[in-house]
Coordinates of C-alpha atoms (C1' of nucleotides) in Angstrom, one line a residue:
Chain K
M1 CA -16.8 57.1 -21.1
N2 CA -19.0 55.0 -23.3
V3 CA -22.4 54.7 -21.9
R4 CA -23.7 51.3 -23.1
P5 CA -27.3 50.8 -24.1
R6 CA -29.7 49.3 -21.5
P7 CA -29.0 45.6 -21.0
V8 CA -30.5 43.0 -23.3
V9 CA -32.9 41.9 -20.5
A10 CA -34.8 45.1 -20.5
E11 CA -35.5 44.8 -24.2
L12 CA -37.1 41.4 -23.8
V13 CA -39.3 42.5 -21.0
T14 CA -41.0 45.0 -23.3
R15 CA -42.0 42.3 -25.8
Q16 CA -45.6 41.3 -25.8
T17 CA -44.9 37.5 -25.9
P18 CA -41.9 35.9 -24.3
P19 CA -39.5 34.0 -26.6
P20 CA -40.1 30.3 -26.8
C21 CA -38.1 28.1 -24.5
A22 CA -36.4 26.5 -27.5
A23 CA -34.7 29.9 -28.0
C24 CA -33.5 30.0 -24.4
A25 CA -29.8 30.0 -23.9
V26 CA -30.0 27.9 -20.7
Y27 CA -32.9 25.6 -21.7
D28 CA -30.5 22.6 -21.6
F29 CA -28.5 24.0 -18.7
G30 CA -31.0 23.7 -15.9
I31 CA -33.9 21.4 -15.3
C32 CA -36.2 22.9 -18.0
R33 CA -35.6 20.3 -20.7
A34 CA -35.9 17.4 -18.3
A35 CA -38.9 18.9 -16.6
S36 CA -40.7 19.9 -19.8
P37 CA -43.3 17.1 -19.5
A38 CA -44.5 19.0 -16.4
W39 CA -45.3 21.8 -18.8
A40 CA -47.4 19.2 -20.5
L41 CA -45.1 19.4 -23.5
Q42 CA -45.0 16.7 -26.1
P43 CA -41.7 15.8 -27.6
G44 CA -41.2 17.8 -30.8
E45 CA -44.0 20.2 -30.0
P46 CA -43.0 23.8 -30.3
F47 CA -42.0 25.3 -27.0
E48 CA -44.8 27.7 -26.2
F49 CA -46.1 27.6 -22.7
Q50 CA -49.3 29.6 -22.2
G51 CA -49.6 31.5 -19.0
S52 CA -46.4 30.3 -17.3
G53 CA -44.2 33.3 -18.4
H54 CA -43.8 36.3 -16.2
T55 CA -41.7 39.4 -16.2
V56 CA -40.8 41.6 -13.3
P57 CA -39.0 44.9 -13.4
A58 CA -35.8 45.5 -11.4
R59 CA -36.2 45.9 -7.6
R60 CA -39.6 44.4 -7.5
V61 CA -40.4 41.4 -5.3
V62 CA -41.1 38.1 -7.2
F63 CA -42.6 36.5 -4.1
R64 CA -42.6 37.0 -0.4
E65 CA -41.5 34.9 2.5
H66 CA -44.2 32.6 3.9
E67 CA -46.4 33.2 0.9
M68 CA -48.1 30.0 -0.2
T69 CA -47.9 29.1 -3.8
E70 CA -48.3 26.2 -6.2
A71 CA -45.8 27.7 -8.5
V72 CA -42.2 26.6 -8.7
P73 CA -40.3 29.4 -10.5
V74 CA -37.3 29.1 -12.8
I75 CA -35.3 32.2 -13.8
C76 CA -35.2 32.6 -17.6
E77 CA -33.3 35.8 -17.9
G78 CA -31.9 38.4 -15.6
W79 CA -30.5 38.4 -12.0
A80 CA -32.5 37.9 -8.8
A81 CA -31.7 37.4 -5.1
S82 CA -33.4 35.3 -2.4
T83 CA -33.5 37.4 0.7
V84 CA -34.4 37.4 4.3
M85 CA -35.5 40.5 6.2
L86 CA -35.0 41.1 9.9
S87 CA -37.4 43.2 11.9
D88 CA -34.9 46.0 12.3
G89 CA -34.7 46.4 8.5
T90 CA -31.4 44.7 8.0
R91 CA -31.4 42.2 5.2
Q92 CA -29.5 39.1 4.3
I93 CA -29.2 37.8 0.8
L94 CA -29.0 34.0 0.8
S95 CA -28.1 33.6 -2.8
F96 CA -28.1 35.2 -6.2
L97 CA -30.2 33.6 -8.9
L98 CA -29.0 33.5 -12.4
P99 CA -30.7 32.4 -15.7
G100 CA -31.5 28.7 -15.6
D101 CA -31.7 28.6 -11.8
L102 CA -34.5 27.0 -10.0
V103 CA -35.4 29.5 -7.3
S104 CA -35.2 26.9 -4.6
T105 CA -35.3 23.1 -4.7
A106 CA -37.1 23.1 -1.4
L107 CA -40.1 24.7 -3.2
L108 CA -40.6 21.3 -4.9
F109 CA -41.8 19.8 -1.7
D110 CA -43.1 22.7 0.4
A111 CA -45.5 25.4 -0.7
K112 CA -44.0 27.9 1.8
A113 CA -40.6 29.4 1.2
N114 CA -38.5 30.7 4.0
C115 CA -37.2 33.6 2.0
S116 CA -38.4 36.2 -0.5
V117 CA -37.1 36.6 -4.0
E118 CA -36.3 40.0 -5.4
A119 CA -35.5 41.0 -9.0
I120 CA -32.1 42.7 -9.3
T121 CA -32.3 43.4 -13.0
D122 CA -35.5 43.1 -15.0
V123 CA -36.3 39.4 -14.7
R124 CA -38.2 37.0 -16.9
Y125 CA -39.2 33.7 -15.3
R126 CA -41.5 30.8 -15.8
T127 CA -43.2 28.5 -13.3
F128 CA -43.9 24.9 -13.0
N129 CA -46.9 23.5 -11.2
R130 CA -45.6 21.8 -8.1
A131 CA -47.9 18.7 -8.3
E132 CA -47.2 18.2 -12.0
L133 CA -43.4 18.6 -11.5
K134 CA -43.5 16.1 -8.6
A135 CA -45.4 13.6 -10.7
T136 CA -43.0 14.0 -13.5
L137 CA -40.1 13.5 -11.1
L138 CA -41.2 10.0 -10.2
K139 CA -41.5 8.9 -13.8
N140 CA -38.4 10.6 -15.1
A141 CA -34.9 9.5 -13.9
D142 CA -33.2 12.3 -15.8
L143 CA -35.3 14.9 -14.0
L144 CA -34.5 13.3 -10.6
E145 CA -30.8 13.4 -11.6
R146 CA -31.0 17.1 -12.5
L147 CA -32.9 18.0 -9.4
S148 CA -30.5 16.2 -7.1
K149 CA -27.6 18.0 -8.8
A150 CA -29.4 21.3 -8.3
W151 CA -30.0 20.4 -4.6
I152 CA -26.4 19.4 -4.0
E153 CA -25.1 22.6 -5.6
E154 CA -27.6 24.7 -3.7
K155 CA -26.6 23.2 -0.4
S156 CA -22.9 23.3 -1.2
R157 CA -23.2 27.0 -2.0
A158 CA -25.0 27.6 1.2
D159 CA -22.4 25.8 3.2
Q160 CA -19.6 27.7 1.4
L161 CA -21.4 31.0 2.4
I162 CA -21.5 29.8 6.0
V163 CA -17.8 29.3 6.0
D164 CA -17.2 32.6 4.3
L165 CA -19.3 34.5 6.8
G166 CA -18.0 32.6 9.8
R167 CA -14.3 32.6 9.0
R168 CA -13.2 35.0 6.3
T169 CA -12.3 38.7 6.1
A170 CA -14.2 41.3 4.1
E171 CA -11.6 41.1 1.3
E172 CA -11.8 37.3 1.0
R173 CA -15.5 37.3 1.1
I174 CA -15.8 39.9 -1.7
A175 CA -13.2 38.2 -3.9
R176 CA -14.9 34.8 -3.4
L177 CA -18.4 36.2 -4.2
I178 CA -17.2 37.7 -7.4
L179 CA -15.3 34.6 -8.4
N180 CA -18.2 32.4 -7.7
L181 CA -20.5 34.6 -9.8
K182 CA -17.8 34.5 -12.5
D183 CA -17.8 30.7 -12.5
R184 CA -21.5 30.4 -12.6
L185 CA -21.8 32.9 -15.4
A186 CA -19.0 31.1 -17.3
L187 CA -21.0 27.9 -17.2
R188 CA -23.7 29.8 -18.9
G189 CA -21.4 31.3 -21.5
M190 CA -21.9 34.7 -20.1
V191 CA -18.2 35.7 -19.4
R192 CA -15.9 37.2 -22.0
S193 CA -12.2 36.4 -21.7
E194 CA -9.1 38.5 -22.5
P195 CA -9.8 40.6 -20.6
M196 CA -12.1 38.6 -18.3
E197 CA -15.3 40.6 -18.3
M198 CA -18.9 40.1 -17.3
D199 CA -22.2 41.9 -16.8
F200 CA -22.4 42.9 -13.2
P201 CA -25.7 44.5 -12.3
L202 CA -25.2 44.2 -8.5
R203 CA -25.3 47.4 -6.4
Q204 CA -22.8 47.6 -3.6
H205 CA -25.6 47.2 -1.2
H206 CA -26.4 43.8 -2.8
I207 CA -22.9 42.7 -2.2
A208 CA -23.0 44.0 1.4
D209 CA -26.3 42.2 2.1
A210 CA -24.9 39.0 0.6
I211 CA -21.7 38.8 2.6
G212 CA -22.7 40.4 5.9
L213 CA -21.0 43.8 5.5
T214 CA -22.1 47.4 5.3
P215 CA -22.2 49.1 1.9
V216 CA -19.6 51.6 3.1
H217 CA -17.1 48.9 3.8
V218 CA -17.8 47.2 0.5
S219 CA -17.1 50.5 -1.2
K220 CA -13.7 50.7 0.6
V221 CA -12.6 47.2 -0.2
L222 CA -13.7 47.5 -3.9
S223 CA -11.8 50.8 -4.0
E224 CA -8.7 49.0 -2.8
F225 CA -9.1 46.4 -5.5
R226 CA -9.5 49.0 -8.1
H227 CA -6.5 51.1 -7.0
A228 CA -4.4 47.9 -6.8
G229 CA -5.3 47.3 -10.5
I230 CA -7.1 44.0 -9.7
L231 CA -10.6 45.0 -10.8
R232 CA -12.4 47.5 -13.0
I233 CA -16.1 48.1 -12.5
S234 CA -18.1 50.5 -14.7
D235 CA -21.3 50.7 -16.5
R236 CA -22.6 47.6 -14.7
S237 CA -19.8 45.6 -16.1
L238 CA -16.9 44.0 -14.2
T239 CA -13.5 43.2 -15.5
I240 CA -10.9 41.1 -13.6
L241 CA -7.6 42.6 -14.5
D242 CA -5.3 40.6 -12.3
F243 CA -6.9 37.1 -12.1
A244 CA -4.0 35.4 -10.4
R245 CA -3.8 37.9 -7.6
F246 CA -7.6 38.0 -7.2
R247 CA -7.7 34.2 -7.0
R248 CA -4.9 34.3 -4.3
I249 CA -7.0 36.6 -2.2
A250 CA -10.1 34.4 -2.5
L251 CA -8.1 31.3 -1.7
M252 CA -6.0 32.8 1.0
R253 CA -7.1 30.0 3.4
Chain D
M1 CA -21.3 19.8 43.4
N2 CA -22.7 16.4 42.2
V3 CA -20.5 14.9 39.6
R4 CA -22.9 12.8 37.5
P5 CA -21.8 9.5 36.0
R6 CA -20.6 9.3 32.4
P7 CA -23.4 10.0 30.0
V8 CA -25.7 7.1 28.8
V9 CA -24.1 7.1 25.4
A10 CA -20.8 5.9 26.7
E11 CA -22.4 2.9 28.4
L12 CA -23.9 1.8 25.2
V13 CA -20.7 2.1 23.2
T14 CA -19.1 -0.5 25.5
R15 CA -21.8 -3.1 24.7
Q16 CA -20.8 -5.9 22.4
T17 CA -23.9 -5.7 20.2
P18 CA -25.8 -2.5 19.6
P19 CA -29.4 -2.4 20.7
P20 CA -32.0 -3.3 18.1
C21 CA -33.6 -0.4 16.2
A22 CA -36.9 -1.3 17.8
A23 CA -35.5 -0.1 21.0
C24 CA -34.3 3.2 19.5
A25 CA -36.0 6.3 21.0
V26 CA -35.9 8.0 17.6
Y27 CA -36.7 5.1 15.3
D28 CA -40.0 6.8 14.4
F29 CA -38.7 10.3 14.5
G30 CA -36.3 10.3 11.5
I31 CA -36.3 8.4 8.3
C32 CA -35.4 5.0 9.9
R33 CA -38.8 3.4 10.0
A34 CA -39.8 4.6 6.5
A35 CA -36.4 3.6 5.1
S36 CA -36.2 0.2 6.8
P37 CA -36.8 -1.7 3.6
A38 CA -33.5 -0.4 2.5
W39 CA -32.1 -2.3 5.4
A40 CA -33.8 -5.3 3.8
L41 CA -36.1 -5.5 6.7
Q42 CA -39.4 -7.4 6.4
P43 CA -42.4 -5.9 8.3
G44 CA -42.7 -7.5 11.7
E45 CA -39.1 -8.9 11.5
P46 CA -37.1 -8.1 14.6
F47 CA -34.9 -5.1 14.1
E48 CA -31.5 -6.5 13.9
F49 CA -29.2 -5.2 11.2
Q50 CA -25.9 -7.0 10.8
G51 CA -22.9 -5.0 10.0
S52 CA -24.6 -1.6 9.7
G53 CA -24.0 -0.5 13.3
H54 CA -20.9 1.6 14.2
T55 CA -19.6 3.3 17.3
V56 CA -17.1 6.1 17.4
P57 CA -15.5 7.6 20.5
A58 CA -15.8 11.3 21.2
R59 CA -13.6 13.6 19.2
R60 CA -13.0 11.0 16.5
V61 CA -13.8 11.7 12.8
V62 CA -16.7 9.7 11.4
F63 CA -15.8 10.5 7.8
R64 CA -13.6 13.0 6.0
E65 CA -14.5 15.6 3.5
H66 CA -14.2 14.4 -0.2
E67 CA -14.1 10.8 1.0
M68 CA -16.1 8.6 -1.3
T69 CA -18.5 6.2 0.3
E70 CA -21.6 4.1 -0.5
A71 CA -22.7 4.5 3.1
V72 CA -25.4 7.0 4.1
P73 CA -25.1 7.4 7.9
V74 CA -27.8 8.1 10.4
I75 CA -27.0 9.1 14.0
C76 CA -28.5 6.7 16.5
E77 CA -27.1 8.1 19.7
G78 CA -24.8 10.9 20.8
W79 CA -23.9 14.3 19.3
A80 CA -21.8 14.9 16.2
A81 CA -20.9 17.9 14.1
S82 CA -20.4 18.4 10.3
T83 CA -17.3 20.6 9.9
V84 CA -15.2 22.3 7.3
M85 CA -11.5 22.9 7.8
L86 CA -9.6 25.8 6.3
S87 CA -6.0 25.6 5.4
D88 CA -4.9 27.8 8.3
G89 CA -6.5 25.5 10.8
T90 CA -9.6 27.5 11.5
R91 CA -12.7 25.5 11.4
Q92 CA -16.4 26.1 10.7
I93 CA -19.1 23.8 12.0
L94 CA -22.0 23.7 9.6
S95 CA -24.4 21.9 11.8
F96 CA -24.8 19.7 14.9
L97 CA -26.2 16.3 14.4
L98 CA -28.5 14.8 17.0
P99 CA -29.9 11.3 17.4
G100 CA -32.3 10.4 14.5
D101 CA -30.5 12.9 12.1
L102 CA -29.5 11.9 8.7
V103 CA -25.9 13.2 8.4
S104 CA -26.8 14.9 5.1
T105 CA -29.6 14.5 2.6
A106 CA -27.1 15.3 -0.1
L107 CA -25.3 12.1 0.6
L108 CA -28.3 10.3 -0.9
F109 CA -27.4 11.5 -4.3
D110 CA -23.7 12.2 -4.2
A111 CA -21.0 9.8 -2.8
K112 CA -18.7 12.7 -2.0
A113 CA -19.6 15.0 0.9
N114 CA -18.3 18.6 1.1
C115 CA -17.8 18.4 4.9
S116 CA -16.3 16.1 7.5
V117 CA -18.3 14.6 10.4
E118 CA -16.8 14.6 13.9
A119 CA -18.1 12.9 17.0
I120 CA -18.7 15.2 19.9
T121 CA -19.8 12.6 22.4
D122 CA -19.3 8.9 21.8
V123 CA -21.5 8.3 18.9
R124 CA -23.4 5.3 17.7
Y125 CA -24.6 5.4 14.1
R126 CA -25.9 3.0 11.4
T127 CA -25.6 3.3 7.7
F128 CA -27.8 2.7 4.7
N129 CA -26.5 1.6 1.4
R130 CA -27.1 4.5 -1.0
A131 CA -28.3 2.5 -4.0
E132 CA -30.7 0.5 -1.9
L133 CA -32.0 3.6 -0.2
K134 CA -32.5 5.4 -3.5
A135 CA -34.3 2.4 -4.9
T136 CA -36.6 2.3 -1.8
L137 CA -37.2 6.0 -2.2
L138 CA -38.9 5.6 -5.6
K139 CA -41.2 2.8 -4.3
N140 CA -42.1 4.4 -1.0
A141 CA -44.1 7.6 -0.9
D142 CA -43.7 7.8 2.9
L143 CA -39.9 7.7 2.6
L144 CA -40.0 10.4 0.0
E145 CA -42.1 12.5 2.3
R146 CA -39.7 12.1 5.2
L147 CA -36.7 12.8 3.1
S148 CA -38.1 15.9 1.6
K149 CA -39.0 17.1 5.1
A150 CA -35.4 16.4 6.2
W151 CA -34.1 18.2 3.2
I152 CA -36.3 21.3 3.8
E153 CA -35.3 21.4 7.4
E154 CA -31.6 21.0 6.6
K155 CA -31.8 23.9 4.2
S156 CA -33.8 26.0 6.4
R157 CA -31.3 25.6 9.2
A158 CA -28.4 26.4 6.9
D159 CA -30.3 29.6 5.8
Q160 CA -30.9 30.6 9.4
L161 CA -27.3 30.2 10.2
I162 CA -26.3 32.4 7.2
V163 CA -28.6 35.1 8.6
D164 CA -27.2 34.7 12.1
L165 CA -23.6 34.9 10.9
G166 CA -24.2 37.8 8.5
R167 CA -26.4 40.0 10.6
R168 CA -26.5 39.2 14.3
T169 CA -24.3 39.9 17.3
A170 CA -22.4 37.4 19.4
E171 CA -25.1 37.4 22.1
E172 CA -27.9 36.8 19.7
R173 CA -26.0 34.1 17.9
I174 CA -25.2 32.2 21.1
A175 CA -28.8 32.5 22.4
R176 CA -30.2 31.3 19.1
L177 CA -27.9 28.4 18.8
I178 CA -28.8 27.2 22.3
L179 CA -32.5 27.7 21.7
N180 CA -32.4 25.9 18.4
L181 CA -30.6 22.9 20.1
K182 CA -33.2 23.0 22.8
D183 CA -36.1 22.9 20.3
R184 CA -34.5 20.0 18.4
L185 CA -33.8 18.1 21.6
A186 CA -37.4 18.8 22.8
L187 CA -38.7 17.1 19.7
R188 CA -36.8 14.0 20.8
G189 CA -38.0 14.2 24.3
M190 CA -34.6 15.0 25.6
V191 CA -35.3 18.2 27.5
R192 CA -36.6 18.3 31.1
S193 CA -38.8 21.2 32.1
E194 CA -39.1 23.1 35.4
P195 CA -36.3 24.0 35.3
M196 CA -35.6 23.7 31.6
E197 CA -32.6 21.5 31.5
M198 CA -30.8 19.4 28.9
D199 CA -27.6 17.5 28.3
F200 CA -25.1 19.8 26.7
P201 CA -21.9 18.1 25.7
L202 CA -20.6 21.0 23.6
R203 CA -17.2 22.6 24.5
Q204 CA -17.0 26.3 24.1
H205 CA -14.8 25.8 21.1
H206 CA -17.7 23.9 19.4
I207 CA -19.9 26.9 20.0
A208 CA -17.3 29.2 18.7
D209 CA -16.7 27.2 15.5
A210 CA -20.4 26.9 14.9
I211 CA -21.2 30.6 15.0
G212 CA -18.0 32.2 13.8
L213 CA -16.5 33.5 17.0
T214 CA -13.5 32.8 19.1
P215 CA -13.6 30.5 22.2
V216 CA -12.4 33.5 24.3
H217 CA -15.4 35.6 23.2
V218 CA -17.8 32.7 23.7
S219 CA -16.6 32.4 27.2
K220 CA -17.1 36.1 27.9
V221 CA -20.7 36.1 26.6
L222 CA -21.6 32.9 28.4
S223 CA -20.2 34.4 31.6
E224 CA -22.5 37.4 31.1
F225 CA -25.5 35.1 30.7
R226 CA -24.5 33.3 33.8
H227 CA -23.9 36.4 35.9
A228 CA -27.2 37.8 34.7
G229 CA -29.0 34.7 36.0
I230 CA -30.1 33.5 32.5
L231 CA -28.2 30.3 32.2
R232 CA -26.4 27.7 34.3
I233 CA -23.9 25.3 32.7
S234 CA -22.3 22.6 34.7
D235 CA -21.4 18.9 34.4
R236 CA -22.2 19.0 30.6
S237 CA -25.7 20.0 31.4
L238 CA -27.4 23.3 30.6
T239 CA -30.3 24.9 32.4
I240 CA -32.2 27.9 31.1
L241 CA -33.1 29.9 34.2
D242 CA -34.8 32.9 32.6
F243 CA -36.4 31.6 29.4
A244 CA -38.4 34.8 28.6
R245 CA -35.3 37.0 28.8
F246 CA -33.2 34.5 26.8
R247 CA -35.8 34.3 24.1
R248 CA -35.9 38.0 23.9
I249 CA -32.2 38.1 23.3
A250 CA -32.5 35.5 20.6
L251 CA -35.4 37.2 18.8
M252 CA -34.0 40.7 19.3
R253 CA -34.5 41.3 15.6
Chain J
dC1 C1' 2.1 13.6 38.8
dG2 C1' 3.1 15.8 34.7
dG3 C1' 0.5 16.6 30.5
dT4 C1' -3.4 17.9 28.0
dG5 C1' -7.7 20.0 27.4
dT6 C1' -11.0 23.5 29.2
dC7 C1' -12.3 27.7 30.9
dT8 C1' -11.6 32.4 32.7
dT9 C1' -10.0 37.1 32.8
dG10 C1' -7.5 41.3 31.5
dA11 C1' -4.9 44.3 28.2
dA12 C1' -3.9 45.7 23.6
dT13 C1' -5.2 45.6 18.9
dA14 C1' -7.7 44.9 14.4
dC15 C1' -11.6 44.9 11.8
dC16 C1' -15.6 46.6 10.6
dA17 C1' -19.7 49.7 11.7
dT18 C1' -21.6 54.1 12.2
dC19 C1' -21.9 58.8 11.3
dA20 C1' -21.5 62.5 8.2
dA21 C1' -20.7 65.3 4.2
dG22 C1' -20.1 65.6 -0.5
dT23 C1' -20.1 64.0 -5.6
dC24 C1' -22.3 61.9 -9.3
dT25 C1' -25.8 59.4 -11.6
dT26 C1' -30.6 58.1 -12.5
dG27 C1' -35.2 58.8 -12.7
dT28 C1' -39.4 61.7 -12.7
dG29 C1' -42.7 65.3 -13.1
dG30 C1' -43.5 70.0 -14.5
Chain L
dC1 C1' -35.9 69.7 -21.7
dC2 C1' -34.9 71.2 -17.3
dA3 C1' -35.3 71.1 -12.3
dC4 C1' -35.5 68.5 -8.5
dA5 C1' -35.5 64.3 -5.7
dA6 C1' -33.8 59.9 -4.8
dG7 C1' -30.4 56.5 -5.2
dA8 C1' -25.6 55.1 -5.6
dC9 C1' -21.0 55.7 -4.5
dT10 C1' -16.8 57.8 -2.1
dT11 C1' -14.0 59.3 1.6
dG12 C1' -12.7 60.6 6.3
dA13 C1' -13.4 60.6 11.4
dT14 C1' -14.8 58.2 15.3
dG15 C1' -16.5 54.2 17.9
dG16 C1' -17.8 49.5 19.2
dT17 C1' -17.5 44.6 18.8
dA18 C1' -14.7 40.8 18.6
dT19 C1' -9.8 39.1 18.1
dT20 C1' -5.3 38.2 19.6
dC21 C1' -2.1 37.6 23.1
dA22 C1' -1.1 36.1 27.6
dA23 C1' -1.2 34.1 32.1
dG24 C1' -3.4 31.4 35.4
dA25 C1' -7.0 28.1 37.6
dC26 C1' -9.0 23.8 37.3
dA27 C1' -10.3 19.0 36.0
dC28 C1' -9.3 14.8 34.0
dC29 C1' -6.4 11.0 32.3
dG30 C1' -2.8 7.9 31.6

DNA sequence: CGGTGTCTTGAATACCATCAAGTCTTGTGG
DNA sequence: CCACAAGACTTGATGGTATTCAAGACACCG
């Protein structure tokens, strides 16, 4: 079994200076380009933003629920999760954050988030200043457009998750989670095809916390998928072997 | 057992002309006052908006998923639900809409909703024109403020529901749903105290569809609450008899 | 006055959780 | 570099929560 080297993310974290935004694979994808005036960037100026770049190792908390902050973070590289903890230790993951994602559009208007953000892989992110971003928003129709798109998608994904949790079985939920992640990664050019393969740094407990199951049950369902020849997961990489069948499970109803 | 007359809402629906917004109990509560320029209203002008008032009888659909529309509806009176239907007939209620609620802040930016809206009681609502509302938004800091608040609350409630569906038992979910509705009604001055009582037009199948259970199980849990002396439900009215205990169930973790 | 919608209750069943033991991998300090 | 601990995953046995199925009571409406 070929053990692949540590993921690309980890290399970057060890660099002294983060790469400029111009080199970012998702600079055009999210709000970054449209919002760059909020980084006090002049058109044509090299993309070097002092002090707004951060790195966080895997499993560390980026920020905590109810923490006040002026910073509005955008994920540059790596995977993160926004989570809610209950007093008995159980956890719910509200959404996974991928490169280019604004952590939460609500953070634009409220300094207090209602969830924590946790790094899954090593994560690199940058932050906007809320006041500056808001000011830019009112002068920049393109940014407003991008943000409203982000808002609509954020809400739509939350609504989808509600339907999944309320009305679908474990198999359906897992299939839908993986296919959603596949679609989002594909938009970022992060999915290989033939065979359909992608980086998959999630532990089974992440999946469990995201779709309201126990890690044990997630393991059992994934084993089924594996034995049925639908999926292959190894070395933090996931391959969809039987896409048609997998899709049928996800869209069962 | 005293059978109360049909709820106030029904009376209003039978009127020929809807009451002016000035008479609305929640005119100041939601976005209506701040957004009134989008109704082409001059300050001091009597609140009479031609053509923007609608009434819908209970159980009728206000608008359907994926329907395109320029209208951004606000509930004036009555209860509604935003719902998603699955192909096998099961249904998920994403949220209940109360007087003063914008149906969805996402409708401000996208003409296509990802859920349907259904009247629970007879409902009276008015609509803004999206383009006009958007234009007003950019010239009116107060409106932006109100909308961002609505947006944050909408998302926060969706996130809460995700946690409830993913990580809580039937008892907790039902208690939390009822207490959330109580809080929202209280903000609107629609809850009596001593004893704590409110209009409660939901059928048990509404509750079931909202929190991912079956009507049968909802019935069993509500019966428990009733026999334990915690709740009383009759004549579409709900009384919380043992608030402390009920709250403890809702906040169990 | 039958039809429809709502609610209740009981019995049988399905799905997922919990508990437990064991394997394998990963990370860490001696 | 090895030993050990911690984390991640698997698998089986058992149990609990909620679903499904079914039958009946009741209210409301046309």
